[in-house]
PDB file of C-alpha atoms and ligand atoms in Angstrom:
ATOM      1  CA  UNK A  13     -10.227   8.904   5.816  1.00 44.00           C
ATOM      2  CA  UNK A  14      -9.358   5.750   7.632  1.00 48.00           C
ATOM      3  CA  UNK A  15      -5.213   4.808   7.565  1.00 50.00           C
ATOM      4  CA  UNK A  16      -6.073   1.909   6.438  1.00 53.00           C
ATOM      5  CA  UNK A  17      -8.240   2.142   3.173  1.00 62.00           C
ATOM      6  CA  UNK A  18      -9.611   5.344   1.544  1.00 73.00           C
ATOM      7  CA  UNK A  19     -12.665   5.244  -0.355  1.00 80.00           C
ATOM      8  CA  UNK A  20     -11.865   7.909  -2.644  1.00 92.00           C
ATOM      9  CA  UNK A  21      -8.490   6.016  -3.711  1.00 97.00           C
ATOM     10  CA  UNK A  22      -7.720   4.821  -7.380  1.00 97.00           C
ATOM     11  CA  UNK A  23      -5.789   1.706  -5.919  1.00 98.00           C
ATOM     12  CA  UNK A  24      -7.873   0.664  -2.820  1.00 97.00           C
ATOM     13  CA  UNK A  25     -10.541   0.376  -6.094  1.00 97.00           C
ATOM     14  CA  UNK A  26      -8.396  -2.244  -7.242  1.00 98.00           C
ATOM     15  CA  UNK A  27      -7.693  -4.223  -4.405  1.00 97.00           C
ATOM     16  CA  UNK A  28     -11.278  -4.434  -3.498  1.00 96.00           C
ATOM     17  CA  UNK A  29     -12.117  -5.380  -7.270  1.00 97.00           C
ATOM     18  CA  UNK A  30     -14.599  -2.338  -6.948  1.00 96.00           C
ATOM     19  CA  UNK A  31     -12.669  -0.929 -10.392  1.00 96.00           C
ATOM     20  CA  UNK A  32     -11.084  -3.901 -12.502  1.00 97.00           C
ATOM     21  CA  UNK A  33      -7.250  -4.540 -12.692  1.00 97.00           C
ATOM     22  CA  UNK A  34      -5.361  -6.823 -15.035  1.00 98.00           C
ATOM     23  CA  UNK A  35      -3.851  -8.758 -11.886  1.00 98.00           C
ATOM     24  CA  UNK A  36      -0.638  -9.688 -12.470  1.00 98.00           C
ATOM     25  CA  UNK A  37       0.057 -11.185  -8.436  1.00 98.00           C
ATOM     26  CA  UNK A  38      -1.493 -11.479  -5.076  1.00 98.00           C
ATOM     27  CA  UNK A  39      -1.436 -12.989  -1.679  1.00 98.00           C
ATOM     28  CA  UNK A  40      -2.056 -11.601   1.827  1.00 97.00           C
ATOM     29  CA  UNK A  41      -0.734  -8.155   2.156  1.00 97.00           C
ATOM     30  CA  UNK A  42      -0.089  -7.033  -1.818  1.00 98.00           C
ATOM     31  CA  UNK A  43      -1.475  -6.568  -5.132  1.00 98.00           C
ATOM     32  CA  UNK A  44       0.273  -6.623  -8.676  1.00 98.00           C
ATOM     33  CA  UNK A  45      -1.363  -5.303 -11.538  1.00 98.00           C
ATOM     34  CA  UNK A  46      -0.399  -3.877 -15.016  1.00 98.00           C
ATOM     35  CA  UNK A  47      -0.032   0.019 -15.326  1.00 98.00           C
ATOM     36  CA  UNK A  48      -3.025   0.963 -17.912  1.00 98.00           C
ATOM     37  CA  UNK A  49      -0.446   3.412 -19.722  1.00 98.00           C
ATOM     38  CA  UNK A  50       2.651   1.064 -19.379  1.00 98.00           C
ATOM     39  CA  UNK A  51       6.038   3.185 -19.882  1.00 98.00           C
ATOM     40  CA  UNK A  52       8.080  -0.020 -20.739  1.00 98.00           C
ATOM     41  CA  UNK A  53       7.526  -3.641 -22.353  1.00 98.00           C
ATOM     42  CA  UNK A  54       6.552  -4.552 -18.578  1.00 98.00           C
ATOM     43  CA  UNK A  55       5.439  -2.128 -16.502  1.00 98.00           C
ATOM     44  CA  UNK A  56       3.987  -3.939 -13.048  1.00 99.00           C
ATOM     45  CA  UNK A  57       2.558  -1.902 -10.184  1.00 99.00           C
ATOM     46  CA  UNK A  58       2.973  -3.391  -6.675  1.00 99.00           C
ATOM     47  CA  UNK A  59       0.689  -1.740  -4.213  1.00 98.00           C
ATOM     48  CA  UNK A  60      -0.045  -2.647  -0.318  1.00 98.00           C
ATOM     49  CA  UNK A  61      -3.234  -3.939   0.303  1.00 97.00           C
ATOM     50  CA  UNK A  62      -3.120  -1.477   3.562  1.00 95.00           C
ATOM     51  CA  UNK A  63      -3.682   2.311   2.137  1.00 96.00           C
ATOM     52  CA  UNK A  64      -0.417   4.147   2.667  1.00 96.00           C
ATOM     53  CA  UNK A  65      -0.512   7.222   1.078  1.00 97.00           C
ATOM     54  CA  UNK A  66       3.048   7.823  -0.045  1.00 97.00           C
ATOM     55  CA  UNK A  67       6.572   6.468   0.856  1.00 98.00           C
ATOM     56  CA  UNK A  68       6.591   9.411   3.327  1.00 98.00           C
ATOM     57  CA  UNK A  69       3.725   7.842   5.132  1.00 97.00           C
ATOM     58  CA  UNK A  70       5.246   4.789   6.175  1.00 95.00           C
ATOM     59  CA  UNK A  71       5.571   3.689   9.859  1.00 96.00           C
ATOM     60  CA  UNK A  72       7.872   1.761  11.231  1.00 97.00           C
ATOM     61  CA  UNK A  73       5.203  -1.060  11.384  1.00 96.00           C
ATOM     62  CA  UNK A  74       5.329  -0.927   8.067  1.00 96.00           C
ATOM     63  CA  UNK A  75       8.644  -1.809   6.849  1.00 95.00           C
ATOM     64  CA  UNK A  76       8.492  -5.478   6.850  1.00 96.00           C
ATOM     65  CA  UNK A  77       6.027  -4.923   4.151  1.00 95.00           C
ATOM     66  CA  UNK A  78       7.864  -2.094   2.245  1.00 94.00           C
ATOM     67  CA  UNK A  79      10.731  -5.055   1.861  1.00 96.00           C
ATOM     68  CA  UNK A  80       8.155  -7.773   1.228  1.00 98.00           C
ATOM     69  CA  UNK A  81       6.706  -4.935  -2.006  1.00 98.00           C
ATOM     70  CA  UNK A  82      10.251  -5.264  -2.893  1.00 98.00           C
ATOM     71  CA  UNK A  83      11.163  -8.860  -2.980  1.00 98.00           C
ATOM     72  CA  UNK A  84       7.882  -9.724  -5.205  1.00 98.00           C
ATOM     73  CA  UNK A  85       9.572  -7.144  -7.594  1.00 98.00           C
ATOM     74  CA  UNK A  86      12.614  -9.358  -7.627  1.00 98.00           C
ATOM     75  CA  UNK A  87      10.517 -12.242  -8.074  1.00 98.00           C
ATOM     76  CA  UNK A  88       8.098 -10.665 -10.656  1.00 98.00           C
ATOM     77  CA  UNK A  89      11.088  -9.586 -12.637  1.00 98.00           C
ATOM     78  CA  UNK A  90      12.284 -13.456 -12.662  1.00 98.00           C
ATOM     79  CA  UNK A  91       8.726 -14.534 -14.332  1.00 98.00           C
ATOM     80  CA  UNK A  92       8.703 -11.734 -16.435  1.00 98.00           C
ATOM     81  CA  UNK A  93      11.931 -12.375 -17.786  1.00 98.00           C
ATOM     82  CA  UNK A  94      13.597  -8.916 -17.455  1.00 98.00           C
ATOM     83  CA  UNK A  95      16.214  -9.829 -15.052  1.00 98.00           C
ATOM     84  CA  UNK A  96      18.393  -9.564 -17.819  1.00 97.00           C
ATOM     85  CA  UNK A  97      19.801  -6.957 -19.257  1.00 96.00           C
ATOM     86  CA  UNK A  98      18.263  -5.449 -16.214  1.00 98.00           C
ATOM     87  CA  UNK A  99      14.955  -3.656 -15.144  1.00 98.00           C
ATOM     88  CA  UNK A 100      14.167  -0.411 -12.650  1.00 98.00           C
ATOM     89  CA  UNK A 101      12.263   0.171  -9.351  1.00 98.00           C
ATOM     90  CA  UNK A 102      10.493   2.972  -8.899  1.00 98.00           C
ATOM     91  CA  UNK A 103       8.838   4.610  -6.413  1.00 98.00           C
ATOM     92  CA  UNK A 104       7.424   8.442  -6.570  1.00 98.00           C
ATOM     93  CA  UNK A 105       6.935  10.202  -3.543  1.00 98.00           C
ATOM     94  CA  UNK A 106       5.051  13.444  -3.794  1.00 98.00           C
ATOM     95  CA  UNK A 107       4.080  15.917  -6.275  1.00 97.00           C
ATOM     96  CA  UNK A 108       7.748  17.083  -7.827  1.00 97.00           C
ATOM     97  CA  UNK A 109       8.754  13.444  -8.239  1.00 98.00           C
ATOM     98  CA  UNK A 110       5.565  12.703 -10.800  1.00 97.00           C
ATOM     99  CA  UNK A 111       3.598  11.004  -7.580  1.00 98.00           C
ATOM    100  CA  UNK A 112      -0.454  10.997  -9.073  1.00 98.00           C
ATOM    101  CA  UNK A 113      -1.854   8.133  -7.072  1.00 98.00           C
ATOM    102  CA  UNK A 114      -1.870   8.525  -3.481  1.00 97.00           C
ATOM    103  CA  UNK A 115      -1.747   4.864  -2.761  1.00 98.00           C
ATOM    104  CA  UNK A 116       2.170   4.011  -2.193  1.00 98.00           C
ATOM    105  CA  UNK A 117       3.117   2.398  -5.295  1.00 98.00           C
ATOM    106  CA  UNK A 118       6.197   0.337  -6.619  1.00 98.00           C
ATOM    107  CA  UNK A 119       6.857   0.771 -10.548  1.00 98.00           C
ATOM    108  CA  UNK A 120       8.580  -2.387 -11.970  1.00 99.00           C
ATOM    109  CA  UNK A 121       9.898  -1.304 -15.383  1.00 98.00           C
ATOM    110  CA  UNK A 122      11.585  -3.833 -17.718  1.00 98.00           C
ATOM    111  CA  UNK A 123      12.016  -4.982 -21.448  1.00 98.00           C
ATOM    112  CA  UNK A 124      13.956  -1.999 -22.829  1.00 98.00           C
ATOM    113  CA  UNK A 125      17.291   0.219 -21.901  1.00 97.00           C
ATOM    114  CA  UNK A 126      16.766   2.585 -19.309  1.00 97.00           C
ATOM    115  CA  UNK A 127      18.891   6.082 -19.196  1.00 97.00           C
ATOM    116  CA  UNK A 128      20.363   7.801 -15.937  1.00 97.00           C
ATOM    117  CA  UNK A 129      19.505  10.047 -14.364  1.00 96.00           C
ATOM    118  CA  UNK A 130      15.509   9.731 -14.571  1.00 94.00           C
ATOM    119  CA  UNK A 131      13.836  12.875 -16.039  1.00 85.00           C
TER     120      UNK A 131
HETATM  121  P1  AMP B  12       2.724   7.644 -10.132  1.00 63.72           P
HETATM  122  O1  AMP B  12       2.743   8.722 -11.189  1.00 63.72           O
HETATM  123  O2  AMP B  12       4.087   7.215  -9.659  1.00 63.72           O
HETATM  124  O3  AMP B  12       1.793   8.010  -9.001  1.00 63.72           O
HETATM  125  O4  AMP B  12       2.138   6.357 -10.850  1.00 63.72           O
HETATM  126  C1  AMP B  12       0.780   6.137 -11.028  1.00 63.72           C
HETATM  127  C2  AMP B  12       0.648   5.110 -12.119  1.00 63.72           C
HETATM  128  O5  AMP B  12      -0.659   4.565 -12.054  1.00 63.72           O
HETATM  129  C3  AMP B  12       0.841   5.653 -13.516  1.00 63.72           C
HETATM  130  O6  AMP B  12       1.916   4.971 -14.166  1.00 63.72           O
HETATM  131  C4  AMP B  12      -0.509   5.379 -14.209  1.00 63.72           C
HETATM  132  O7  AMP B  12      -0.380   5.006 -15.560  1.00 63.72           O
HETATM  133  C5  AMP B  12      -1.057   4.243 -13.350  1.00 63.72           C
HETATM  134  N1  AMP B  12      -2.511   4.118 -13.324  1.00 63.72           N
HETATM  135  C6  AMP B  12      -3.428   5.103 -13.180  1.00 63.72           C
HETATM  136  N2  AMP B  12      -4.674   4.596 -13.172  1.00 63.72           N
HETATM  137  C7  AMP B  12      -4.537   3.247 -13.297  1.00 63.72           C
HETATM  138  C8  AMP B  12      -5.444   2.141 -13.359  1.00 63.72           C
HETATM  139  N3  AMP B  12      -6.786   2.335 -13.279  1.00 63.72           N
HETATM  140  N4  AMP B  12      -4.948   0.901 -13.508  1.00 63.72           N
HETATM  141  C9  AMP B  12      -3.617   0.691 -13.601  1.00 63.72           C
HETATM  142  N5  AMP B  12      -2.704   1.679 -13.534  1.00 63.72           N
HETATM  143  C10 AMP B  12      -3.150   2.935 -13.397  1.00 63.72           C
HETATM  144 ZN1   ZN B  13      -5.515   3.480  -1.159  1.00 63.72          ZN
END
């Protein structure tokens, strides 16, 4: 498997358009699209375009982009509309924390109260 794009994964599918996504954002280095089995009113994935396996996998090289998955949540949430009352950020890293796609992921969740702690 190549570090930078697996051909076995669910998401590099997506970026490449070889599997279709309802895109939500893109530019250089990320994707947005809409979960297929949202868990909220809006329920955005933001993926790297670079295949990184989990948070775990991240290198240092990477963590200008980890922020960068992060501030097009922020601004995502501000076209969306779910700044207000508030929205979540999620990311799953392995097995025991409900990780199923091994393409690192960030779940934007907004549009209804959330409870803490997460199940
Ligand atoms: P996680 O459980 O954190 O790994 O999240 C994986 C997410 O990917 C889940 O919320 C799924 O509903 C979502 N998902 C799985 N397949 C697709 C797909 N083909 N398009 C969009 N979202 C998907
Ligand atoms: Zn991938």
């Amino acid at each position: 498997m190549s570090e930078l794009e697996s051909d076995a994964c669910l998401f590099c599918k997506i970026v490449k358009r070889q599997i279709p996504g309802k895109i939500a954002f893109e530019d250089d280095r990320a994707l947005a699209f809409y979960d297929i089995n949202p868990k909220a009113p809006v329920h955005i994935l933001i993926v790297p375009k670079q295949h990184i396996a989990s948070l775990s996998d991240m290198k240092e090289e990477d963590r200008d982009m980890i922020g960068h998955l992060h501030y097009l949540a922020a601004t995502l949430a501000k076209e969306q509309q779910i700044v207000e009352p508030g929205f979540r950020t999620v990311i799953n890293t392995g097995l025991g924390a409900g990780q199923t796609v091994f393409h690192l992921h960030l779940h934007l969740l907004g549009g209804r109260p959330f409870t803490w702690p997460p199940g």
